[in-house]
mmCIF file of C-alpha atoms in Angstrom:
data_model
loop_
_atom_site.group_PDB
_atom_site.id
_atom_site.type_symbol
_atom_site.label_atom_id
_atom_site.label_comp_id
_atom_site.label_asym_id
_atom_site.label_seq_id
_atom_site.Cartn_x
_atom_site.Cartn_y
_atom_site.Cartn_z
ATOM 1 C CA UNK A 328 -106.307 16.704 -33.491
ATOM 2 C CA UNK A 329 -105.747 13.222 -32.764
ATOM 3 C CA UNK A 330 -108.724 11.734 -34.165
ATOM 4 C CA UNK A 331 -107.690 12.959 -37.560
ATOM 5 C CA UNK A 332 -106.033 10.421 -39.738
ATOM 6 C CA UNK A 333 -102.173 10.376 -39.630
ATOM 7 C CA UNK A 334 -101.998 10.887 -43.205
ATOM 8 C CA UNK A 335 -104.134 13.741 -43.547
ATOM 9 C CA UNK A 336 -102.124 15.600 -40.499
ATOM 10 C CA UNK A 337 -100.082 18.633 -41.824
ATOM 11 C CA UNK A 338 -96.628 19.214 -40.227
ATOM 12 C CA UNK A 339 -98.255 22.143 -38.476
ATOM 13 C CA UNK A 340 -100.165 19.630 -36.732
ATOM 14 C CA UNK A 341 -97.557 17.851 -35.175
ATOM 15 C CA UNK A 342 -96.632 20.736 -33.481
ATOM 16 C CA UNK A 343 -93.013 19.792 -33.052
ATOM 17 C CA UNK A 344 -91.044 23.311 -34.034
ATOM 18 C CA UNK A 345 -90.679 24.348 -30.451
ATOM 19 C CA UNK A 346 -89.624 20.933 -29.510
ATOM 20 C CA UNK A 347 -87.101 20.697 -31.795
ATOM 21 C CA UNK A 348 -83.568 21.668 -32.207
ATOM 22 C CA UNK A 349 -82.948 24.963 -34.481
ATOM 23 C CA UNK A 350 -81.189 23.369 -37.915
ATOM 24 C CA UNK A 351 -77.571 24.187 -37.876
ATOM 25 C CA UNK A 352 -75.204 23.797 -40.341
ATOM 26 C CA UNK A 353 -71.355 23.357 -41.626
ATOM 27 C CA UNK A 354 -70.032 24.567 -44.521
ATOM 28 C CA UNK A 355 -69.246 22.338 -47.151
ATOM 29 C CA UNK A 356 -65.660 23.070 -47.713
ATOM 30 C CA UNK A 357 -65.256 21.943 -43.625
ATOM 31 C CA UNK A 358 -63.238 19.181 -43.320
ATOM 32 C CA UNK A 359 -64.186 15.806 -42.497
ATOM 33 C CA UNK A 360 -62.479 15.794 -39.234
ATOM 34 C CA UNK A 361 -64.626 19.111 -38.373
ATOM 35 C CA UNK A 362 -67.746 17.534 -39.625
ATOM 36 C CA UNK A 363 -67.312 15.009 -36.851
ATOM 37 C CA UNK A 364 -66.622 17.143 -34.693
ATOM 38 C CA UNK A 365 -69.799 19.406 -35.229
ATOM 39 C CA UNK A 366 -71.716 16.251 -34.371
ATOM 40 C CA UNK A 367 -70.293 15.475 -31.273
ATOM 41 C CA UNK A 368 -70.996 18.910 -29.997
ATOM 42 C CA UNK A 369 -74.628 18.888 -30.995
ATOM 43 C CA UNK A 370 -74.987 14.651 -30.154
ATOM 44 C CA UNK A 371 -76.218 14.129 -33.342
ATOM 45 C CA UNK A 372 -75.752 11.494 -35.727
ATOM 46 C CA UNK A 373 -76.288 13.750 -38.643
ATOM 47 C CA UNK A 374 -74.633 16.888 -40.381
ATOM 48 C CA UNK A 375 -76.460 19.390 -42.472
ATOM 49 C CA UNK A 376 -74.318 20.593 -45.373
ATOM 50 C CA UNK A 377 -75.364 24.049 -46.744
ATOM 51 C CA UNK A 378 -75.244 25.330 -50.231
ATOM 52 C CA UNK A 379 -72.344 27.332 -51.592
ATOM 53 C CA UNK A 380 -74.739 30.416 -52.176
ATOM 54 C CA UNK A 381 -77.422 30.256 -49.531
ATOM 55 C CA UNK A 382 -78.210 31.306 -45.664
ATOM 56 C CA UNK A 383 -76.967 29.255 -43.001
ATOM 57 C CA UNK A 384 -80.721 27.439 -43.353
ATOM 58 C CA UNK A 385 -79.862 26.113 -46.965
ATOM 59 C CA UNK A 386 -79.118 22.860 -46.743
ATOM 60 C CA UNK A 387 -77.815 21.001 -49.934
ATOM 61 C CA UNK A 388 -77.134 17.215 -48.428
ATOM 62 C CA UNK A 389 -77.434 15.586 -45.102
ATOM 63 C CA UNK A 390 -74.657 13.016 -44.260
ATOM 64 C CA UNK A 391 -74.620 10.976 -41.548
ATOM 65 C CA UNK A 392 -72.088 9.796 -39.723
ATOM 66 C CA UNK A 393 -72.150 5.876 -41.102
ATOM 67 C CA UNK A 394 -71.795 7.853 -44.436
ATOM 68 C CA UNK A 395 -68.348 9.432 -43.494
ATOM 69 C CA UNK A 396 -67.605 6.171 -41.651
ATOM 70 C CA UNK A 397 -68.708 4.501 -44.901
ATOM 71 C CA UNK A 398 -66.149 6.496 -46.683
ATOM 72 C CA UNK A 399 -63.373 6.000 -44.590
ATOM 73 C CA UNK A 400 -64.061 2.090 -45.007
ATOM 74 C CA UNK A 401 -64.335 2.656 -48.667
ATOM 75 C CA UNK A 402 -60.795 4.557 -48.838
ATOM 76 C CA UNK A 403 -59.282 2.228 -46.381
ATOM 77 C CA UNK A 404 -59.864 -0.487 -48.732
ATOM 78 C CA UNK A 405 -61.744 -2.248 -46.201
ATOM 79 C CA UNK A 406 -59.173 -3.214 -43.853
ATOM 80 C CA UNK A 407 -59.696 -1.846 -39.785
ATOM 81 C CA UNK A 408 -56.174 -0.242 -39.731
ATOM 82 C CA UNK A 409 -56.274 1.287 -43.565
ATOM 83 C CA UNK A 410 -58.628 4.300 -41.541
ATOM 84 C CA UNK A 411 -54.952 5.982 -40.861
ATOM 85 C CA UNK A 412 -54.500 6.326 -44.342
ATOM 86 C CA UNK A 413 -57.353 8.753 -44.566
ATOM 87 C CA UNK A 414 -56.980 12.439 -44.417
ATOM 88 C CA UNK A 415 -59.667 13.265 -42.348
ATOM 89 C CA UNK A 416 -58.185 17.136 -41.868
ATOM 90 C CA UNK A 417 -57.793 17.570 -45.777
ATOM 91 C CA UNK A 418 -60.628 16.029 -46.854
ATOM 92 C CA UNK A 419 -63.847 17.975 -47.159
ATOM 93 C CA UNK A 420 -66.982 16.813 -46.561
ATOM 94 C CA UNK A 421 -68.339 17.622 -49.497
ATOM 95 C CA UNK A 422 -66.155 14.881 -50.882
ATOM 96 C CA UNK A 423 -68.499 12.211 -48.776
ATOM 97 C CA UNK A 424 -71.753 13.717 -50.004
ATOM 98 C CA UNK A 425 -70.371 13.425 -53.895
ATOM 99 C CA UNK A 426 -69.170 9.724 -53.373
ATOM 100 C CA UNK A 427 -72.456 8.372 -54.411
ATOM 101 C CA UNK A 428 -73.325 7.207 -50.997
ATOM 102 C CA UNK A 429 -77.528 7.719 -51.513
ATOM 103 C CA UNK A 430 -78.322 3.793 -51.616
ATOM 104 C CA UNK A 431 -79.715 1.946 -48.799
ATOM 105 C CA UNK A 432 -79.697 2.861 -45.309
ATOM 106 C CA UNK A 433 -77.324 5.878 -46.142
ATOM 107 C CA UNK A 434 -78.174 9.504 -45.969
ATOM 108 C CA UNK A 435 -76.467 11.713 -48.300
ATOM 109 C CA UNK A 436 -78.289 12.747 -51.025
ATOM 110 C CA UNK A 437 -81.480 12.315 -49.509
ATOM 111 C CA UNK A 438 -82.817 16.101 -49.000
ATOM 112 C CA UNK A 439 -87.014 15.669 -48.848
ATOM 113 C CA UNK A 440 -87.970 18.972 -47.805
ATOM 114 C CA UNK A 441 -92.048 19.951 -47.336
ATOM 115 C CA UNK A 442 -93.695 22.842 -46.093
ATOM 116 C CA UNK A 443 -95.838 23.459 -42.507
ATOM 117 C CA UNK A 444 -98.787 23.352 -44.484
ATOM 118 C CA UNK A 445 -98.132 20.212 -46.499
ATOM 119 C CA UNK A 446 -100.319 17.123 -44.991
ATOM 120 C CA UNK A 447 -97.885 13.902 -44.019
ATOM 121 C CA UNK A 448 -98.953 11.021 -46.883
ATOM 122 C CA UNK A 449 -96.026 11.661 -49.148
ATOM 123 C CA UNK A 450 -94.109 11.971 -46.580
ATOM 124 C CA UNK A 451 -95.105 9.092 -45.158
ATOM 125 C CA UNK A 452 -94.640 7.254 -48.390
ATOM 126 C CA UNK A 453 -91.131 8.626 -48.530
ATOM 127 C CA UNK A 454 -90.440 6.653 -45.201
ATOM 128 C CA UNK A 455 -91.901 3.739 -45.316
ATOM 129 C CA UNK A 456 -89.154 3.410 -48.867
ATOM 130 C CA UNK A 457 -86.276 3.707 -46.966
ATOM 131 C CA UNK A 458 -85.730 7.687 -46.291
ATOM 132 C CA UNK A 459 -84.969 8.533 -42.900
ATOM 133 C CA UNK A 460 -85.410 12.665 -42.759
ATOM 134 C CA UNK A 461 -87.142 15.318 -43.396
ATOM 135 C CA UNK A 462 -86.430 19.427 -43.633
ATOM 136 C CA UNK A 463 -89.782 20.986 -42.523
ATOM 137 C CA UNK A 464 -89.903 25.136 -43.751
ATOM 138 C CA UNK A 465 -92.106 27.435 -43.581
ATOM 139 C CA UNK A 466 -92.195 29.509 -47.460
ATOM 140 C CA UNK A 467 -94.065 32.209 -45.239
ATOM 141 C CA UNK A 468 -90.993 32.541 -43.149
ATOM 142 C CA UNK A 469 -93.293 32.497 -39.618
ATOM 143 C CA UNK A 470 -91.969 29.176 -38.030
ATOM 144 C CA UNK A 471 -88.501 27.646 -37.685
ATOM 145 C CA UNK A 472 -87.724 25.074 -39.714
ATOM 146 C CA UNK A 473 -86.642 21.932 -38.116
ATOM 147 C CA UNK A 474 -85.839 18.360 -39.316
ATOM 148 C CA UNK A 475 -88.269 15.613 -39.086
ATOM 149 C CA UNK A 476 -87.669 11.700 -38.441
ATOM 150 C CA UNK A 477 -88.894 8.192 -38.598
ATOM 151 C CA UNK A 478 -88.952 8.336 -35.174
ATOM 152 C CA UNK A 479 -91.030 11.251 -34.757
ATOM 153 C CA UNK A 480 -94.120 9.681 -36.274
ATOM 154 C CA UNK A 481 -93.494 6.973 -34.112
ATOM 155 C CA UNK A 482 -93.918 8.538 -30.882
ATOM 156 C CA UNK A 483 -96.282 10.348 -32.848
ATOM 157 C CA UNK A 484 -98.153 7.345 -32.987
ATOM 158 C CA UNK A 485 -97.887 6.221 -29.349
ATOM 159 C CA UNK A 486 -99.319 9.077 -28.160
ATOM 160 C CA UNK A 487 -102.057 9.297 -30.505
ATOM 161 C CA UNK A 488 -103.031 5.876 -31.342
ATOM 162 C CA UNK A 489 -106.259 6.735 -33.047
ATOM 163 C CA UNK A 490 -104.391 8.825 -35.637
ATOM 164 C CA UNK A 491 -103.404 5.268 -37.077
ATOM 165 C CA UNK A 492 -106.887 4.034 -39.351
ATOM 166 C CA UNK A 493 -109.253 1.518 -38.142
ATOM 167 C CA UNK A 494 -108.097 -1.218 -41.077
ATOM 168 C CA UNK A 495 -104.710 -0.800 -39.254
ATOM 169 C CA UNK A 496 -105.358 -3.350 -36.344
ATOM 170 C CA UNK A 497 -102.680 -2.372 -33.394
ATOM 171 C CA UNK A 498 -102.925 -5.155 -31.039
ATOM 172 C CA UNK A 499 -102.772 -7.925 -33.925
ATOM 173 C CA UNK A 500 -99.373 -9.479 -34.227
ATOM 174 C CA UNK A 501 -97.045 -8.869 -36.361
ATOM 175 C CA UNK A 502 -97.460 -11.853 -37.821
ATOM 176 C CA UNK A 503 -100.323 -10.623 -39.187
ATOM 177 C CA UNK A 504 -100.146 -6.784 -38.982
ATOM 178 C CA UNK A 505 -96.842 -6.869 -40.347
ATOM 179 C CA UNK A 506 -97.556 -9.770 -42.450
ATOM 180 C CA UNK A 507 -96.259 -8.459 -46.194
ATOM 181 C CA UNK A 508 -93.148 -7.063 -44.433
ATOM 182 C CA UNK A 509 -92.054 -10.246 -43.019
ATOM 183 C CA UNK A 510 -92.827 -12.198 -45.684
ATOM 184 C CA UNK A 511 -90.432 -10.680 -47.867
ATOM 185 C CA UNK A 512 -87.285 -9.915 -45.193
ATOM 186 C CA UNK A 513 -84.556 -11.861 -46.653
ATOM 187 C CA UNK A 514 -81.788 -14.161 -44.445
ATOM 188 C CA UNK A 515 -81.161 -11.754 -41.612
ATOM 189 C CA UNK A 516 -77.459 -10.773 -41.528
ATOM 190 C CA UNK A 517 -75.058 -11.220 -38.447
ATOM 191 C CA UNK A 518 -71.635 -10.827 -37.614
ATOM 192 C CA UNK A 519 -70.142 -12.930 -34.696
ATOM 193 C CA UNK A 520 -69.097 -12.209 -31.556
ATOM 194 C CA UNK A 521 -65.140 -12.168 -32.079
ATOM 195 C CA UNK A 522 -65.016 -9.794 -34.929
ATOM 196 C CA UNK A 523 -64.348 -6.061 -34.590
ATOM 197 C CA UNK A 524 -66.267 -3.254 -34.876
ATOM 198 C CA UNK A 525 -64.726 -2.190 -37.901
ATOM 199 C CA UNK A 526 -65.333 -5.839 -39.532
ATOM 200 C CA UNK A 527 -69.330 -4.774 -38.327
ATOM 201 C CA UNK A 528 -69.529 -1.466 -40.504
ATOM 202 C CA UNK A 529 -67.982 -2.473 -43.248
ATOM 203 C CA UNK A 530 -70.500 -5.981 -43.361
ATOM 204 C CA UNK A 531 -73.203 -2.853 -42.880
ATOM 205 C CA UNK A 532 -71.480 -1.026 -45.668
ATOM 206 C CA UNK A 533 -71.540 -4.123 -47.702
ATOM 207 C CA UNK A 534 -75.250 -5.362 -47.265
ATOM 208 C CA UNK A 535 -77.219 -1.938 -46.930
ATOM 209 C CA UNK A 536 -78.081 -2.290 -43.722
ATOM 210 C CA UNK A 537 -78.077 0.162 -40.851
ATOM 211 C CA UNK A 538 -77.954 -2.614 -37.988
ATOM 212 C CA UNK A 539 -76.282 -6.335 -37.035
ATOM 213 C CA UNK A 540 -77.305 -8.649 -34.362
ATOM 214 C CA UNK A 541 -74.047 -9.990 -33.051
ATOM 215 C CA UNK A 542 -74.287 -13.362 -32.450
ATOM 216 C CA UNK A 543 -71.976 -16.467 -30.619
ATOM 217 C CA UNK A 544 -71.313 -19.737 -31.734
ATOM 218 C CA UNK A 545 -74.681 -20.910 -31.180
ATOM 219 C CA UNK A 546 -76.381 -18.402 -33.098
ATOM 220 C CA UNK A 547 -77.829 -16.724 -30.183
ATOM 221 C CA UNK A 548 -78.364 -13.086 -30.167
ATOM 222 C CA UNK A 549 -75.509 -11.633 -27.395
ATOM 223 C CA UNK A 550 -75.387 -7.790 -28.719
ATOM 224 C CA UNK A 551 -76.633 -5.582 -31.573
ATOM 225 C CA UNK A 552 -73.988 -3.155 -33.422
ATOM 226 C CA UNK A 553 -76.057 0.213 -35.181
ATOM 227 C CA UNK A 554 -75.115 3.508 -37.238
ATOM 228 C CA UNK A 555 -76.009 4.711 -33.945
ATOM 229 C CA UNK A 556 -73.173 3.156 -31.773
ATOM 230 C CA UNK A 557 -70.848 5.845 -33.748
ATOM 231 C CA UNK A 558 -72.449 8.626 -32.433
ATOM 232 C CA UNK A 559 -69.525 11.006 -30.829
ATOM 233 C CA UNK A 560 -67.093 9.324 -32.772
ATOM 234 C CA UNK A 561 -64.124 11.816 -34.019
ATOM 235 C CA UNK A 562 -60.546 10.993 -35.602
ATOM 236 C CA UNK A 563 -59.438 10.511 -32.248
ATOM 237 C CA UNK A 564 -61.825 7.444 -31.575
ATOM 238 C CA UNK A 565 -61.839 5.837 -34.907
ATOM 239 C CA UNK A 566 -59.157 3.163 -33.502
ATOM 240 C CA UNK A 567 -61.450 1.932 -31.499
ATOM 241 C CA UNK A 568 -63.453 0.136 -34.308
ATOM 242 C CA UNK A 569 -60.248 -2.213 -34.126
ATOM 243 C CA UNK A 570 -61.543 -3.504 -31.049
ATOM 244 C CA UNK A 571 -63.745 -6.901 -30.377
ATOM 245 C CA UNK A 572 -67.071 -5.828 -31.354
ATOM 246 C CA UNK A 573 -68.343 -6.852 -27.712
ATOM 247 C CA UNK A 574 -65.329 -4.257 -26.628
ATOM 248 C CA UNK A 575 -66.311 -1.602 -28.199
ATOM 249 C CA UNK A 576 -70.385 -1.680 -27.217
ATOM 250 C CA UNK A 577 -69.265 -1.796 -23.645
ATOM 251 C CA UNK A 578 -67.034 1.266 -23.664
ATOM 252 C CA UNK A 579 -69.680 3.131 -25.452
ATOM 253 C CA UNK A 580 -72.055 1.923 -23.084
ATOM 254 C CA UNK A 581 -73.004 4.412 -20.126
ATOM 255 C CA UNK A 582 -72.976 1.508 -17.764
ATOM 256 C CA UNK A 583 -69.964 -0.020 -19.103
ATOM 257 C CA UNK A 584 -71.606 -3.300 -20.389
ATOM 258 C CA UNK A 585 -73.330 -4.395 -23.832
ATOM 259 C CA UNK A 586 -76.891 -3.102 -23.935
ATOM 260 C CA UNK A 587 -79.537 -6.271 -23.604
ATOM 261 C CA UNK A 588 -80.850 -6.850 -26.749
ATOM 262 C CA UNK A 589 -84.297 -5.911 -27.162
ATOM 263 C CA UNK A 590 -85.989 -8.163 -29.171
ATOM 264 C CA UNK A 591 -89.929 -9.312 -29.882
ATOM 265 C CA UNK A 592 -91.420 -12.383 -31.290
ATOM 266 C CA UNK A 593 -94.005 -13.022 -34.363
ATOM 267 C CA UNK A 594 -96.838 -13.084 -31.297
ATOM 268 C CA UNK A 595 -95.969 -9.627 -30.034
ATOM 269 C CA UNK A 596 -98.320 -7.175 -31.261
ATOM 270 C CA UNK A 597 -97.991 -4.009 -33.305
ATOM 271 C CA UNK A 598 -98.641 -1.845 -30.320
ATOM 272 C CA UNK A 599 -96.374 -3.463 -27.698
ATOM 273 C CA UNK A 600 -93.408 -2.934 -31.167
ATOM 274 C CA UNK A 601 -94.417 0.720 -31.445
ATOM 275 C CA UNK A 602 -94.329 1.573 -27.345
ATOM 276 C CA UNK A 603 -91.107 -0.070 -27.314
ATOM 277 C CA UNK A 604 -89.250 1.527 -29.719
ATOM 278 C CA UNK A 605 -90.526 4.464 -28.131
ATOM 279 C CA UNK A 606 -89.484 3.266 -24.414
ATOM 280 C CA UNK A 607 -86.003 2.013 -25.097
ATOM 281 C CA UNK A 608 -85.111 4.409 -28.145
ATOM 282 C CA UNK A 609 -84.058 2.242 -30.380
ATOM 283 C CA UNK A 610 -84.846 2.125 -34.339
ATOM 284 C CA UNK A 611 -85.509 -1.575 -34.986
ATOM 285 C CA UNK A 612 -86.503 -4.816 -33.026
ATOM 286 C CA UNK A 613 -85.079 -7.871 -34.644
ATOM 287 C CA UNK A 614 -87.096 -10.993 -33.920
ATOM 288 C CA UNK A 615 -86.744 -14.231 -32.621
ATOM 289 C CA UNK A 616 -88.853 -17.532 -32.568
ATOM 290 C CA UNK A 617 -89.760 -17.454 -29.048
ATOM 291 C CA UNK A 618 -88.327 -15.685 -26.364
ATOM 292 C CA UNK A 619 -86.144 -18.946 -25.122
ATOM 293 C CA UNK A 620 -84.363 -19.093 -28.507
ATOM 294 C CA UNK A 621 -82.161 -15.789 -29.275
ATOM 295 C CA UNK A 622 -81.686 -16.927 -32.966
ATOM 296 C CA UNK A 623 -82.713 -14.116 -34.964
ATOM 297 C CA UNK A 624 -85.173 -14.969 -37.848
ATOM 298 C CA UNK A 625 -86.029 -11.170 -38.541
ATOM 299 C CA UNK A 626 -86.103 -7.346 -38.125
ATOM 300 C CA UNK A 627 -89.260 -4.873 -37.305
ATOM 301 C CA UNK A 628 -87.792 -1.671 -38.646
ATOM 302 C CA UNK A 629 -89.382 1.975 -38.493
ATOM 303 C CA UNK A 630 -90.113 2.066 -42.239
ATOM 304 C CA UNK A 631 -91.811 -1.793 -41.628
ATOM 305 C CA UNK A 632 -94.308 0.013 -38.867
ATOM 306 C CA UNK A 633 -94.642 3.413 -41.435
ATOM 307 C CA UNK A 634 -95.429 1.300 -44.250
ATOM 308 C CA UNK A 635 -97.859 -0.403 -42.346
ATOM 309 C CA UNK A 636 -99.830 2.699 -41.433
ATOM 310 C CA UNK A 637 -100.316 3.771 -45.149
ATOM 311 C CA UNK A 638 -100.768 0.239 -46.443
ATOM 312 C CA UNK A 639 -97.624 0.219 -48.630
ATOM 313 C CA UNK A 640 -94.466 -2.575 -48.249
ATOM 314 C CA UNK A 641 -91.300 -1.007 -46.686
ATOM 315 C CA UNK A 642 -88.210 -1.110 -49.212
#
């Protein structure tokens, strides 16, 4: 199955419905507050919302948790303390989903739903400009419908590297693989090393984007802040975005320090990107100059590599 070409690979193919989780969902009069906590039970970074007249498989948005923490910066007015002010038990979730939030790096709105049988270019295409999911049913009703990511095709990919076509030369560098995607990445955006977290997402909020190297006075990469590093978060924790950004990666670190950034160079090749977003998990490498110079002068993201695979510039 391998040596077919990735985009003419159904879902079926994949063979990920066993692997995994069964799509669960909340109701969309739930409250905020409940939303979060759905989340955290499942350690997810995403919440299905279901229709008002469908099963508990019919799912009308999904909202991630940087949208409701983009909401709560939106209705805090942008200051770290205004979160208080937010009714996190009133509101309904529903109210996040209607706010407008599908731009960018933000989920809600963004329902691209295929079938078992459907082969992966649009799909594909859909990625590579910016969407991050997928809802994979079955219309015959014989498999379990499960949601499919960015990341999925990337492992995908590791594990199959002859799925990818020949024209698409893996051990090139980036510099050249990735060539159209880093020629048009714009001034990459940082936030420095004494702000808060809160200052962080709301600068993500602000720009579109869905990660921030932090940097010291030098310029020099010493952390990286993601959508991801509010996984688990619930009304309890929110007061912890007040902390120093540095602060709050090491208490949501496992090993109660800031994560080494993982970073690549212009020389690194498509391949060693793709294993190591695999390896370490992560959903973007920013790059440097040289490996002696933490500067950051640009990002690799998922929808970079995707795009890259069907010939098409990331958005």
């Amino acid at each position: 199955m391998a040596s077919c070409s990735l985009t003419n690979l159904t879902f079926a193919d994949l063979q990920l419905e066993t692997k995994k989780p069964p799509v669960t969902t909340v109701s969309p009069e739930d409250s905020i507050s409940q939303a979060l906590e759905f989340m955290k039970s499942k350690d997810s970074v995403i919440v299905p919302i279901r229709t008002r007249s469908g099963g508990p498989e019919s799912i009308a948005a999904i909202v991630g948790v940087a949208d409701i923490l983009a909401y709560i910066i939106k209705n805090a007015g942008g200051q770290a303390s205004g979160w208080q002010n937010v009714d996190l038990e009133k509101e309904k979730i529903e109210q996040v989903e209607t706010l407008g939030l599908g731009e960018t790096e933000e989920e809600s709105y963004r329902i691209w739903e295929r079938d078992f049988r459907d082969t992966l270019n649009a799909t594909l295409l859909a990625f590579a400009r910016g969407i991050h999911r997928a809802l994979i049913t079955d219309a015959l009703d014989q498999k379990r419908a499960y949601i499919l990511t960015q990341t999925d095709i990337t492992r995908y990919v590791n594990a199959h590297p002859d799925s990818v076509t020949p024209a698409v030369d893996l051990d090139a560098p980036i510099s050249q693989s990735l060539k159209d995607a880093l020629t048009y990445q714009k001034h990459v955006i940082t936030m420095r090393d004494h702000q808060s977290a809160f200052d962080g997402f709301a600068l993500m909020k602000e720009k579109g984007v869905a990660a921030l190297p932090v940097v010291d006075g030098s310029g020099s990469i010493v952390g990286i802040l993601s959508a991801s590093d509010v996984r688990g978060i619930t009304k309890t924790g929110l007061g912890k975005l007040e902390m120093p950004v540095l602060e709050y990666l090491k208490q949501k670190s496992s090993a109660g320090k800031v994560r080494q950034p993982i970073l690549c160079t212009p020389n690194d090749s498509l391949r060693h990107i793709i294993s190591t977003l695999v390896e370490q998990d992560v959903h973007r490498i920013f790059i440097v100059a040289q490996k002696d110079d933490l500067r950051p002068i640009g990002v690799v993201s998922q929808s970079d590599i995707i795009g890259a695979f069907i010939h098409v510039r990331a958005q």
